Coordinates of C-alpha atoms in Angstrom, one line a residue:
M29 CA 37.3 3.8 25.8
P30 CA 36.8 1.2 28.6
W31 CA 36.9 -1.7 26.1
M32 CA 40.1 -0.5 24.3
R33 CA 43.7 -1.1 25.2
D34 CA 46.2 1.7 24.8
D35 CA 47.3 0.4 21.4
E36 CA 43.8 0.2 20.0
M37 CA 41.5 2.7 18.2
K38 CA 41.6 6.4 19.3
L39 CA 39.3 9.0 17.8
K40 CA 41.2 11.5 15.6
G41 CA 38.4 13.6 14.2
S42 CA 38.6 12.1 10.7
K43 CA 36.0 12.6 8.0
T44 CA 34.8 9.0 8.6
E45 CA 34.4 9.7 12.3
Q46 CA 32.5 12.9 11.6
D47 CA 30.2 11.1 9.2
F48 CA 29.4 8.4 11.8
R49 CA 28.9 11.1 14.4
V50 CA 26.3 13.0 12.3
R51 CA 24.5 9.7 11.5
F52 CA 24.5 8.6 15.2
I53 CA 23.2 12.0 16.4
D54 CA 20.4 12.0 13.8
S55 CA 19.3 8.4 14.6
H56 CA 19.5 9.2 18.3
K57 CA 17.1 12.1 17.9
S58 CA 14.9 9.9 15.8
L59 CA 14.8 7.1 18.4
F60 CA 13.8 9.4 21.2
Q61 CA 11.6 11.9 19.3
D62 CA 10.1 10.3 16.2
P63 CA 6.7 8.7 16.8
S64 CA 7.6 6.0 14.3
N65 CA 10.2 4.7 16.8
E66 CA 7.8 4.7 19.8
R67 CA 7.4 0.9 19.8
L68 CA 11.1 0.3 19.7
L69 CA 11.7 2.9 22.4
N70 CA 9.1 1.3 24.6
V71 CA 10.7 -2.1 24.2
L72 CA 14.1 -0.5 25.2
R73 CA 12.6 1.3 28.2
N74 CA 10.9 -1.9 29.4
S75 CA 13.9 -4.1 28.8
F76 CA 16.5 -1.7 30.1
P77 CA 15.0 0.5 32.8
E78 CA 18.5 1.8 33.6
M79 CA 18.9 3.1 30.1
R80 CA 19.8 6.8 29.9
T81 CA 20.9 6.9 26.3
A82 CA 21.0 4.6 23.3
Y83 CA 22.6 4.6 19.8
F84 CA 21.7 2.5 16.7
I85 CA 24.7 0.3 15.8
G86 CA 22.8 -1.6 13.1
H87 CA 19.4 -2.2 11.6
V88 CA 18.5 -5.1 9.3
P89 CA 14.9 -5.0 7.9
E90 CA 13.7 -8.5 6.9
Q91 CA 10.4 -9.5 5.3
G92 CA 8.5 -9.9 8.5
E93 CA 10.7 -8.4 11.2
D94 CA 13.3 -5.8 12.0
F95 CA 16.5 -6.6 13.7
Y96 CA 18.2 -3.8 15.7
R97 CA 21.6 -3.5 17.4
L98 CA 21.8 -0.7 19.9
L99 CA 24.4 0.6 22.3
I100 CA 22.7 1.0 25.6
N101 CA 24.5 3.6 27.9
T102 CA 28.2 2.7 27.6
D103 CA 28.3 -1.0 28.4
T104 CA 25.6 -3.1 26.7
I105 CA 24.7 -4.0 23.1
A106 CA 21.0 -4.8 22.8
L107 CA 19.8 -7.2 20.1
I108 CA 16.1 -6.7 19.4
E109 CA 13.8 -8.4 17.0
L110 CA 10.4 -6.8 16.3
D111 CA 7.7 -8.3 14.3
R112 CA 6.9 -5.8 11.6
Y113 CA 3.2 -6.6 11.2
N114 CA 2.0 -8.2 14.4
F115 CA 2.4 -5.6 17.1
D116 CA 1.1 -8.0 19.7
A117 CA 4.0 -10.4 19.1
K118 CA 6.4 -10.3 22.0
P119 CA 9.7 -8.7 21.0
I120 CA 12.8 -10.8 21.2
V121 CA 15.5 -9.1 23.3
D122 CA 19.0 -10.3 23.9
T123 CA 22.2 -8.6 25.1
I124 CA 25.9 -8.8 24.6
S125 CA 28.5 -7.0 26.7
L126 CA 30.3 -4.3 24.9
R127 CA 33.6 -6.1 25.6
D128 CA 32.4 -9.3 23.9
Y129 CA 30.7 -7.4 21.0
V130 CA 33.9 -5.6 19.9
K131 CA 36.0 -8.8 19.7
G132 CA 36.8 -9.3 16.0
L133 CA 35.2 -6.1 14.7
S134 CA 36.6 -4.7 11.4
K135 CA 38.6 -1.5 11.6
M136 CA 35.5 0.5 10.3
D137 CA 33.2 -1.1 12.9
Q138 CA 35.8 -0.3 15.6
I139 CA 35.7 3.4 14.5
K140 CA 31.9 3.2 14.5
M141 CA 31.8 1.8 18.0
A142 CA 34.3 4.3 19.3
V143 CA 32.2 7.2 18.0
A144 CA 29.0 5.7 19.4
L145 CA 30.7 5.2 22.8
D146 CA 32.1 8.7 22.8
L147 CA 28.6 10.1 22.2
A148 CA 27.1 7.9 24.9
Q149 CA 29.7 8.9 27.4
R150 CA 29.0 12.6 26.7
D151 CA 25.2 12.0 27.2
L152 CA 25.9 10.4 30.6
E153 CA 28.1 13.2 31.9

């Protein structure tokens, strides 16, 4: 992984990794194929015209908005806030480099990122 040193997380095919992989693949299909995600996908395509793949890293539904974290290609974490009720409200889009995002992640979140990055790299081959 480009953001990992040699002594850091390596994928081993563990049950945890396999579970993350299944969830990422399902959510990836949903993002690109499910009409309920069309608004989010349009925001991603407009904000990241170079996007060739994306994976959900996190989603926090709040009362009036949804907060998403997505891995875009293999190098960017997109932070997106969408108003849940006012579709005319401009989405808030921010980014963090992958290198900055992974600093201080828990072991479980490091595994999650390694799996998402592996899937994204395969998509881009």
